[in-house]
Short mmCIF file of C-alpha atoms in Angstrom, two decimals:
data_model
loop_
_atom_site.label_atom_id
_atom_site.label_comp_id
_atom_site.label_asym_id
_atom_site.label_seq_id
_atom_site.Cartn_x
_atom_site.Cartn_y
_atom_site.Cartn_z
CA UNK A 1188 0.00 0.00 0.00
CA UNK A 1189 1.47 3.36 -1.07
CA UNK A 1190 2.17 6.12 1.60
CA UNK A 1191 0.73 9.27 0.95
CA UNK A 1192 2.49 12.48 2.54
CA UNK A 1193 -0.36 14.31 4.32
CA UNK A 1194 0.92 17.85 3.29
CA UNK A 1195 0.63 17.98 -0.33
CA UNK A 1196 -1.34 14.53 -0.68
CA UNK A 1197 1.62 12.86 -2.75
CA UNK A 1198 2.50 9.57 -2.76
CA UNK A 1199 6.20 9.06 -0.34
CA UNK A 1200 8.35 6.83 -3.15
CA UNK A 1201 10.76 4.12 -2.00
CA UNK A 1202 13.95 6.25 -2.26
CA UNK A 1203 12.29 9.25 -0.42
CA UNK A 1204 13.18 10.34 2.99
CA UNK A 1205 9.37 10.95 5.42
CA UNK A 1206 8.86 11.64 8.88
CA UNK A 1207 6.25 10.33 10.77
CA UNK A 1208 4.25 12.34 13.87
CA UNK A 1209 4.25 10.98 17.12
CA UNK A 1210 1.19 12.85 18.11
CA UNK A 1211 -2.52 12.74 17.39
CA UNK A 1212 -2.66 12.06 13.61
CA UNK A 1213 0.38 9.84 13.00
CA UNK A 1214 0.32 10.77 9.95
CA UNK A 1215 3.70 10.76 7.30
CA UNK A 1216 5.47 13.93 5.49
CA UNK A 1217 8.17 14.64 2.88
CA UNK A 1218 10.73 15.88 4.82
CA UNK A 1219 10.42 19.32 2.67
CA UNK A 1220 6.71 19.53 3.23
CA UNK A 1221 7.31 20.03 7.45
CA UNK A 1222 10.69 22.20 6.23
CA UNK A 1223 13.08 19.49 7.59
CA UNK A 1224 16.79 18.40 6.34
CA UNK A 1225 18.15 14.93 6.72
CA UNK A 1226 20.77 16.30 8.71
CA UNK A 1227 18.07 17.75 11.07
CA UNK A 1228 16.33 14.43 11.29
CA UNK A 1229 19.70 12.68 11.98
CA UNK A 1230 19.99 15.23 15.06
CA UNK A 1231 16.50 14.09 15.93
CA UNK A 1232 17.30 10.31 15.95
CA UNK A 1233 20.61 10.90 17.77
CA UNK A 1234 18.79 13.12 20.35
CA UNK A 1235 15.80 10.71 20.65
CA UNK A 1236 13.32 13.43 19.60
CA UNK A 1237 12.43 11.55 16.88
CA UNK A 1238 10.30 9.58 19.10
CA UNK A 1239 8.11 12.34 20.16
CA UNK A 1240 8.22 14.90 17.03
CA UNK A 1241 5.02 16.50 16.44
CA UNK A 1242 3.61 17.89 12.93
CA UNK A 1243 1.89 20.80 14.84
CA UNK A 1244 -0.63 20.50 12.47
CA UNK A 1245 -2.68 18.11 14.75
CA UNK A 1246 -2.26 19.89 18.09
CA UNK A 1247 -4.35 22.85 18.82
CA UNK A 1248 -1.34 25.00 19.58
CA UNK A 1249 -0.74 25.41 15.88
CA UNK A 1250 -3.96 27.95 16.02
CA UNK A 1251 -1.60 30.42 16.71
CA UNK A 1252 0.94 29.89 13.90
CA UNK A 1253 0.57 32.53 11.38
CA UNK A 1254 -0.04 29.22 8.57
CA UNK A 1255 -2.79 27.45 8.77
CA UNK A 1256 -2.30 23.89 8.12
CA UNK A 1257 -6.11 23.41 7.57
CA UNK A 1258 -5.87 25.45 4.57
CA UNK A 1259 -2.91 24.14 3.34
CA UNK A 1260 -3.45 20.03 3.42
CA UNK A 1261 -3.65 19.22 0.03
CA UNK A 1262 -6.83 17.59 0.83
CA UNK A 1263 -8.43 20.85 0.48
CA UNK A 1264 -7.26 21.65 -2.44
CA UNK A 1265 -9.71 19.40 -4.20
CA UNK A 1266 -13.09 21.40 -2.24
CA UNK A 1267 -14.72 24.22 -4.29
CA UNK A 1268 -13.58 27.74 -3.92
CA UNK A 1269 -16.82 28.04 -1.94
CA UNK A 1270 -16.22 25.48 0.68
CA UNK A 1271 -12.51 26.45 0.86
CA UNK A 1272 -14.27 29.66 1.91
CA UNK A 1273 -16.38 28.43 4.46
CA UNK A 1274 -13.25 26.68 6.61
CA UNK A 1275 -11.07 29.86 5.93
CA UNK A 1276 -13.77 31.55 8.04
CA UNK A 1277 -13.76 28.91 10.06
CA UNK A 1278 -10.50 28.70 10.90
CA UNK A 1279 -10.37 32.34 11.49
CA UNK A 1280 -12.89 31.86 13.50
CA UNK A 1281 -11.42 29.30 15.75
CA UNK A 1282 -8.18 31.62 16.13
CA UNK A 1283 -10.18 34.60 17.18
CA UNK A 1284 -12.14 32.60 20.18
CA UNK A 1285 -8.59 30.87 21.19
CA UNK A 1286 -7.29 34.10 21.72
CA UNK A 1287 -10.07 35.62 23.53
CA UNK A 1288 -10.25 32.49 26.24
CA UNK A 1289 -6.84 33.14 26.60
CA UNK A 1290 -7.11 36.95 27.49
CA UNK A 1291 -10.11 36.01 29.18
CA UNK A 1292 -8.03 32.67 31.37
CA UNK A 1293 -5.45 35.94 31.89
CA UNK A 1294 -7.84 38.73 33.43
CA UNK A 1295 -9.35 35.84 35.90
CA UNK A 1296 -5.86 34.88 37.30
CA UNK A 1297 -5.46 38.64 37.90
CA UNK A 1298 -9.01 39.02 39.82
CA UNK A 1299 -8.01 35.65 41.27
CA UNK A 1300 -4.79 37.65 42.91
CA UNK A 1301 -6.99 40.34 43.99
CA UNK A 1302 -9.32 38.39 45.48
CA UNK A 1303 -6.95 36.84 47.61
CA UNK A 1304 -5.49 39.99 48.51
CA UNK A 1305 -8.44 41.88 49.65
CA UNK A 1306 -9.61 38.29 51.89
CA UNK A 1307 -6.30 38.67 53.34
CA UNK A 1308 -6.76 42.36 53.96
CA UNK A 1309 -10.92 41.86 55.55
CA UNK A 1310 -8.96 39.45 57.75
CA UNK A 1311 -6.45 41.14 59.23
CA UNK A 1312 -8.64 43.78 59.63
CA UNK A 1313 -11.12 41.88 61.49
CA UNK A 1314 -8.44 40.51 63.70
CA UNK A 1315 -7.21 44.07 64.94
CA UNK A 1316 -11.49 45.51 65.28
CA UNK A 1317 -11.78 42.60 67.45
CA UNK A 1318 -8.48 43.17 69.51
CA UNK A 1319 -9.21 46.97 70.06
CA UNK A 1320 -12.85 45.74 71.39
CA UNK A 1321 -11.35 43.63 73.80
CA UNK A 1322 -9.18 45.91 75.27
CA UNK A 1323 -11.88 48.50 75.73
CA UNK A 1324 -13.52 46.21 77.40
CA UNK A 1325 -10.75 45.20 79.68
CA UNK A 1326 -10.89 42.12 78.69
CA UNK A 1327 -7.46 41.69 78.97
CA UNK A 1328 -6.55 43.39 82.44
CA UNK A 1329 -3.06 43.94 83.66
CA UNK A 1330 -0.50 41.45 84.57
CA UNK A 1331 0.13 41.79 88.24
CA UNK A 1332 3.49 42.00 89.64
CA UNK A 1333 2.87 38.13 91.07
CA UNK A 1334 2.63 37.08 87.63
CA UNK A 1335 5.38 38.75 86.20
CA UNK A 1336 8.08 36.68 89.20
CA UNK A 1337 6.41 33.85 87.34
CA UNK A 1338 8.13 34.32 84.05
CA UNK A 1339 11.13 34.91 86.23
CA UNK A 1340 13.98 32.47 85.36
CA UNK A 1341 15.17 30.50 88.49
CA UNK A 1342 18.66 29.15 89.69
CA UNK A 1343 18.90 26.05 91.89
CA UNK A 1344 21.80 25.99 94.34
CA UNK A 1345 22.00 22.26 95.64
CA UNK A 1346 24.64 21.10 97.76
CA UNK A 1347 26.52 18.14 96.67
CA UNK A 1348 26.34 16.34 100.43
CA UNK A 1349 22.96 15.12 100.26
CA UNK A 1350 22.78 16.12 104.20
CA UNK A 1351 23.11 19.31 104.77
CA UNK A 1352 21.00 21.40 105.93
CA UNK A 1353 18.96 24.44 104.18
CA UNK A 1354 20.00 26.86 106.86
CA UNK A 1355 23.43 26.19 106.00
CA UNK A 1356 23.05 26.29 102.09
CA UNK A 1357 21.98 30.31 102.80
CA UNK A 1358 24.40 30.60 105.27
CA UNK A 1359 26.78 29.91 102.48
CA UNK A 1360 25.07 32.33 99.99
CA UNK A 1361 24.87 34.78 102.82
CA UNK A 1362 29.09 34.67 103.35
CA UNK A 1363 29.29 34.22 99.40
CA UNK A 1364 27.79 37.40 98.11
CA UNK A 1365 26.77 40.86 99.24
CA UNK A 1366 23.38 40.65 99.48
CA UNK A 1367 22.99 44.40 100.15
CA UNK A 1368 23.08 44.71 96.35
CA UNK A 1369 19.89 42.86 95.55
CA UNK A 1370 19.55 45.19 92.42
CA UNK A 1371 23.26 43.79 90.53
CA UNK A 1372 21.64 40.00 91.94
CA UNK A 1373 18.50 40.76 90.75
CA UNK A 1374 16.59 37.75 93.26
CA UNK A 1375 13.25 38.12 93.22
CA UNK A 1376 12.35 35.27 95.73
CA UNK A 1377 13.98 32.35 97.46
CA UNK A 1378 12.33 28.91 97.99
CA UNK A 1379 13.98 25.65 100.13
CA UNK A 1380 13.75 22.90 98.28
CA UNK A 1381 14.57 18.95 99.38
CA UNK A 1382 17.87 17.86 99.76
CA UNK A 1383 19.37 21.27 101.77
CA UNK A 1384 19.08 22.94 97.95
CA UNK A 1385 17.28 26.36 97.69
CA UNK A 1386 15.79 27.75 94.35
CA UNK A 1387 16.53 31.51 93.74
CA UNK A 1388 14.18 33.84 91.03
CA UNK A 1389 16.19 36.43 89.45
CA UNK A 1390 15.62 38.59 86.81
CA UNK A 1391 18.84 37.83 85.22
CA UNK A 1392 20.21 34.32 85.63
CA UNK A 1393 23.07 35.06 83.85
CA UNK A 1394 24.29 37.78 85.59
CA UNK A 1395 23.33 35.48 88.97
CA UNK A 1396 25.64 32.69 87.40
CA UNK A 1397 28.26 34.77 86.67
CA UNK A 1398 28.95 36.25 90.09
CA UNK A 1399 28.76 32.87 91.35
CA UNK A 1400 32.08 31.67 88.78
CA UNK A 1401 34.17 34.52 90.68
CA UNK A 1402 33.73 32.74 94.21
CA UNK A 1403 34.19 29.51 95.58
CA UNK A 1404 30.81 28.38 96.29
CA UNK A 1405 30.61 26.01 92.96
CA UNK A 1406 33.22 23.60 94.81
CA UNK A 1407 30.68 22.90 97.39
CA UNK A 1408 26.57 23.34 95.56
CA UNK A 1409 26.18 22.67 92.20
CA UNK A 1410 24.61 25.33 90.56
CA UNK A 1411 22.31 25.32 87.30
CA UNK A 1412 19.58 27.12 85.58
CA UNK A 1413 15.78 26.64 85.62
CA UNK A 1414 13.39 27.83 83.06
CA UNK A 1415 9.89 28.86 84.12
CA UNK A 1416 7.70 26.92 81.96
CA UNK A 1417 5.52 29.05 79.44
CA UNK A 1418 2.06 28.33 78.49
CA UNK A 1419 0.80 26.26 75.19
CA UNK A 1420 -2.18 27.10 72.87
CA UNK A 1421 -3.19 25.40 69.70
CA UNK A 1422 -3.98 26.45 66.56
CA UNK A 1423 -6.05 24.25 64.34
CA UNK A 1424 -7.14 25.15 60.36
CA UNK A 1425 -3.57 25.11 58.80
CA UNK A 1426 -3.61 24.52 55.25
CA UNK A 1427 -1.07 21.42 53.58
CA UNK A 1428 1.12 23.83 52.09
CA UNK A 1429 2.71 25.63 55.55
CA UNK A 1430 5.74 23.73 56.93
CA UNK A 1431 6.54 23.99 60.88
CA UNK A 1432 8.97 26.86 59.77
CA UNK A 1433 6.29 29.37 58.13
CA UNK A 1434 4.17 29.13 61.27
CA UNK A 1435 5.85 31.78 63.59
CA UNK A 1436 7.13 34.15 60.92
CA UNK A 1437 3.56 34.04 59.47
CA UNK A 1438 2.06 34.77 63.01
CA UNK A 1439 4.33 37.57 63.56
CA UNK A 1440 3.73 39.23 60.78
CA UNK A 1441 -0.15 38.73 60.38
CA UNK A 1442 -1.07 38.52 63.87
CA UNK A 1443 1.25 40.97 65.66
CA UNK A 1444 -0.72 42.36 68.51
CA UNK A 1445 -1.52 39.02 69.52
CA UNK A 1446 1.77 36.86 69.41
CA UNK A 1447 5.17 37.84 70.69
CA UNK A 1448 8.77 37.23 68.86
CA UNK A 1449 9.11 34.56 72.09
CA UNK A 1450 6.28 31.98 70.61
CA UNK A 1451 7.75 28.76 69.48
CA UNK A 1452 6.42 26.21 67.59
CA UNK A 1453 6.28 22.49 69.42
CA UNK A 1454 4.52 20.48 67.01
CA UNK A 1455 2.98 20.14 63.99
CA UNK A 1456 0.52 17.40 63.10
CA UNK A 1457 -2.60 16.64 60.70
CA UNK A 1458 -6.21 17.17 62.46
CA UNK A 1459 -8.01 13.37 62.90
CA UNK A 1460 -9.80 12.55 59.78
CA UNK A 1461 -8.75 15.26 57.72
CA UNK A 1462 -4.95 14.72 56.52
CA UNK A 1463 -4.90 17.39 54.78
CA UNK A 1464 -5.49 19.99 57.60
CA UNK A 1465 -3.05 20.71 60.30
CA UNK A 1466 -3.11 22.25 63.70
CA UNK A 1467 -0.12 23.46 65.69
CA UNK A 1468 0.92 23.15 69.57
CA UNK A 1469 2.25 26.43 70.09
CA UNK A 1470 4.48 27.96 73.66
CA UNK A 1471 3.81 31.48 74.04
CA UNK A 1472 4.44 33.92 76.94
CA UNK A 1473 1.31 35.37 79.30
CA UNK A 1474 0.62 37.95 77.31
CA UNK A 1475 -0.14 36.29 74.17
CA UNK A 1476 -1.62 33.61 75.87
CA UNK A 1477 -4.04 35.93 77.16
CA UNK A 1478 -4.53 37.45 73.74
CA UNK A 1479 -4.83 34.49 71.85
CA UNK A 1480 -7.68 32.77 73.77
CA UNK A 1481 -9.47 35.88 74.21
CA UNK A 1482 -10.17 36.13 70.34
CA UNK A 1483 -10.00 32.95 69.95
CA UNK A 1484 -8.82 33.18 66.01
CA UNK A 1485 -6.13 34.24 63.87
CA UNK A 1486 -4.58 34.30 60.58
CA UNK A 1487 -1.91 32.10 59.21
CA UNK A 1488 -1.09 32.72 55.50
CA UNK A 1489 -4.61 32.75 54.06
CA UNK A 1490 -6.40 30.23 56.75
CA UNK A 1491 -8.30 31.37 59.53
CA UNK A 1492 -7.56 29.28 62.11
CA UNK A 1493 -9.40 28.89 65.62
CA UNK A 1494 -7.26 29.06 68.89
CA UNK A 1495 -7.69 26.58 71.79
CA UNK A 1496 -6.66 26.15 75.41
CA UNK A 1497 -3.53 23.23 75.20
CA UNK A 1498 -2.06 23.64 78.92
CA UNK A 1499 -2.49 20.28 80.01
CA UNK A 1500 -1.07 17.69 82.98
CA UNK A 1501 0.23 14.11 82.42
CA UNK A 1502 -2.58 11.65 83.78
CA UNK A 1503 -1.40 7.98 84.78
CA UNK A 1504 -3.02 5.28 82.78
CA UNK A 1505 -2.70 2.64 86.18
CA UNK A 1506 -4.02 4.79 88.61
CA UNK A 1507 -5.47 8.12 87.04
CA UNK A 1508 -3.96 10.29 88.92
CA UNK A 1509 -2.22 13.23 87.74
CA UNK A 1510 1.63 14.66 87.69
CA UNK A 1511 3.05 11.37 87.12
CA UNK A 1512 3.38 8.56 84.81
CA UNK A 1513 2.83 4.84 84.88
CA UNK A 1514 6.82 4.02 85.24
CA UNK A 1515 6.57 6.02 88.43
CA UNK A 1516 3.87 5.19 89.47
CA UNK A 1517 3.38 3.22 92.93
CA UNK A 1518 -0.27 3.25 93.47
CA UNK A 1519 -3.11 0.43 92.96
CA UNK A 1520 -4.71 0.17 89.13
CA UNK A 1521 -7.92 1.12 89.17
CA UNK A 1522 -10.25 1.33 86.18
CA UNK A 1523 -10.87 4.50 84.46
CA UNK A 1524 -14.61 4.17 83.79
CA UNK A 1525 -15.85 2.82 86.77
CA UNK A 1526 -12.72 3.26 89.24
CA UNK A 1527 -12.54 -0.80 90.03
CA UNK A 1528 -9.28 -2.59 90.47
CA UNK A 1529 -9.13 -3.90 87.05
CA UNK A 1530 -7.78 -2.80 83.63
CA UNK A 1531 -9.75 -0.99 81.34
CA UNK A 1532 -10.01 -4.11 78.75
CA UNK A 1533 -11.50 -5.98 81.75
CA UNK A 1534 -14.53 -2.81 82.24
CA UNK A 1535 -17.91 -3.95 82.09
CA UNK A 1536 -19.34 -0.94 83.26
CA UNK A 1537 -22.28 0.52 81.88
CA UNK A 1538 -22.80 3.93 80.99
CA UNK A 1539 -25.23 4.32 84.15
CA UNK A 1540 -22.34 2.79 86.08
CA UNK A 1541 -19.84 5.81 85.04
CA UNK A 1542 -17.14 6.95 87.85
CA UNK A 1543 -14.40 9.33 87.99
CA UNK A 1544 -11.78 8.32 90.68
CA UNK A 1545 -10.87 11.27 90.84
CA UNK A 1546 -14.14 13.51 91.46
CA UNK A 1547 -14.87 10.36 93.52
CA UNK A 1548 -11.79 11.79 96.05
CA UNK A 1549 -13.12 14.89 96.33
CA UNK A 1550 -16.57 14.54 96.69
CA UNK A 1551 -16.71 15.06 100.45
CA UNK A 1552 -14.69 18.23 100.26
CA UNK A 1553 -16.38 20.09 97.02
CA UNK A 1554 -19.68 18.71 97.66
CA UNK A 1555 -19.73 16.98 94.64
CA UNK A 1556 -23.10 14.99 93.51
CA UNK A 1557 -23.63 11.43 92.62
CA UNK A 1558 -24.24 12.83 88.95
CA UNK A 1559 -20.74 14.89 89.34
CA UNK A 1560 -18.88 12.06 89.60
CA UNK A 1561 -20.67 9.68 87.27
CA UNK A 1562 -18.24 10.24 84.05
CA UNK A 1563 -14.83 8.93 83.15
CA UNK A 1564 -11.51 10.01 83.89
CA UNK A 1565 -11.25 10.87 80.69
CA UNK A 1566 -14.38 13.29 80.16
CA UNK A 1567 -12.19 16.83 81.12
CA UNK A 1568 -15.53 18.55 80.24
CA UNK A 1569 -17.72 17.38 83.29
CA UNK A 1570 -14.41 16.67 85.33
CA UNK A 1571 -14.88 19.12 88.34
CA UNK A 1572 -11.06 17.69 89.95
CA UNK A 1573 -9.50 18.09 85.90
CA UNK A 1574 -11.14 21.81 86.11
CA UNK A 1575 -9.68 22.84 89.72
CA UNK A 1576 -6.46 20.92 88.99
CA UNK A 1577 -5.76 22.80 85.25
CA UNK A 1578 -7.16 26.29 87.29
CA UNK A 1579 -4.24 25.67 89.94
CA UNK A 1580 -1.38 24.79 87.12
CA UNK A 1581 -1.94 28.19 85.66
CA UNK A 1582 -2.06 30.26 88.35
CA UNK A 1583 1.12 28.33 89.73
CA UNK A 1584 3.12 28.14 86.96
CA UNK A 1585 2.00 31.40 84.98
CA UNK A 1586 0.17 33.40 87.49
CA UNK A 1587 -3.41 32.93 85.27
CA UNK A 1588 -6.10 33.02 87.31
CA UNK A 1589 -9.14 34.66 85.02
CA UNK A 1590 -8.98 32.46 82.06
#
């Protein structure tokens, strides 16, 4: 069967050098008709182009070439002047309305941008109305001078024989320094702790540890740093495309009279059942703690995202009790649903037959009701000892008692 080139509808002799497209049509060409040379084809075969060489006439992409290679298959040649007519207009046609989607593809990108712009904008704005509300209304009321000892750094000055005696670990302090000049110390209060050690709060650590390098008292105590533990909130609504380093920069910048330049990201991990959302754990100072739950949003890139409460305490899963974990712990198991001696697996508890250990122990005292304590451990939302025990954490810890 002869080959026909599809240009100018002449049969491709034996001796002739063709090309054949690799696209739609498949179709074969003199190698003049598609303006190629057979050193240009060698340079395709070399290359392996040859294996993916398009006409152009097939694709839709040649609707922009200044030829049309409608009107010029020889096919056409053979149709009246009339009909060759009616697909010149045609094809002009086509070409027009190409072009026009394309401006048209073009101007909706650019409202796109806008868009995005102007939602960012509404946001941000919404984010500072809502602020300046909340600090007319004193929501947010000053920190007292309590609190701020609390985000006091603390040095612990423990003596290396385990017996000795507090008094004698100040005594030592006393004789070490000149405590007249409580300003260059900067102590802020002074605490015994077990083991004859004492824990000093100073405004400047540093400074404290310093003084102590120029005297002799590190032979006898050792001496080290303790950092006041800072609050955690988390943020959930994070889009896929925001890595764990955006997240700060990105609250900085778009949330600045909420967060400070101390917030530091924990983790980040994907929201249950939804993958492709994330939420953060985020360690703030009091300040923006205060801020954060009080408007209880922000803005991260283009998500708003909703702020909740993350301070937390470890609970034991033998006992259910709390500040200490099941390696430590030297108390009897008892179930968390119905606070029996026996492993959870073992619970055959109904949910009529609900009780919290824990609300259990305090019943007496808080004059709890039967229906007070008939939840488990695990329900912090009816758990009145959870409540008072998170409540005493933060005013503790970070001196939060109104949140």
């Amino acid at each position: 069967m002869a080959i026909k080139c599809r240009k100018c509808n002449k049969t491709i002799g034996r001796a002739e050098d063709y090309i054949s497209c690799r696209k739609e049509c498949a179709a074969n060409y003199h190698l003049p008709c598609v303006n190629l040379t057979k050193s240009a084809v060698t340079s395709l075969k070399d290359t392996g182009s040859i294996l993916t060489w398009g006409c152009g006439f097939c694709s839709p992409l040649s609707l922009n070439n200044s030829a049309d290679p409608l009107l010029d298959s020889g096919a056409l040649q053979k149709l009246p002047d009339f009909l060759k007519e009616v697909f010149a207009e045609f094809s002009r046609t086509v070409n027009e309305n190409f072009k026009k989607l394309n401006e048209q593809v073009a101007g909706l990108k650019h409202e796109n941008s806008l868009l995005r712009e102007e939602i960012s904008r509404v946001l941000q704005q919404h984010l500072d109305c809502n602020l300046q509300i909340s600090k007319n209304n004193n929501n947010n009321p000053a920190i007292s001078y309590a609190a701020t000892l609390k985000n006091t750094s603390a040095v612990v000055i423990k003596p290396k024989n385990t017996t000795q005696t507090t008094m004698q670990t100040k005594s030592d302090i006393v004789t070490s320094f000149n405590l007249e000049n409580t300003d260059k110390l900067g102590i802020a209060k002074v605490k015994s702790i077990k083991n004859g050690g004492v824990l000093l709060q100073c405004h400047d650590p540093g400074e404290f540890k310093r003084l102590v390098q120029n005297n002799k008292l590190e032979e006898k105590y050792d001496i080290h740093d303790v950092k006041t533990p800072l609050p955690r909130i988390r943020i959930s609504g994070i889009s896929d495309g925001i890595n764990e380093e955006m997240i700060v920069p990105l609250l900085l910048k778009q949330n600045k009279h909420i967060f400070s330049v101390s917030s530091q990201c924990v983790k980040l991990l994907p929201v249950k059942n939804h993958p492709k959302i994330f939420q953060v754990i985020l360690q703030v100072d009091v300040t923006s703690y205060r801020n954060a739950l009080s408007l209880g949003h922000c803005l991260i890139g283009l998500d708003g995202c909703n702020i909740y409460d993350a301070v937390d305490v470890i609970r034991c899963y033998r006992c259910n009790g709390y500040n200490h974990s099941v390696k430590t712990c030297k108390k009897s198991i008892s179930c968390p649903r119905c606070s029996e001696a026996h492993v959870l697996q073992d619970c055959k508890a109904t949910s009529e037959q609900l009780k919290c250990v824990n609300c259990t122990s305090i019943k007496s005292k808080d004059n709890l009701s039967t229906e007070e304590t008939s939840h488990a451990c695990w329900d912090y939302a009816h758990c009145v000892f959870y409540k008072n025990l998170i409540k005493k954490v933060k005013s503790d810890l970070f001196g939060i008692s109104d949140l």
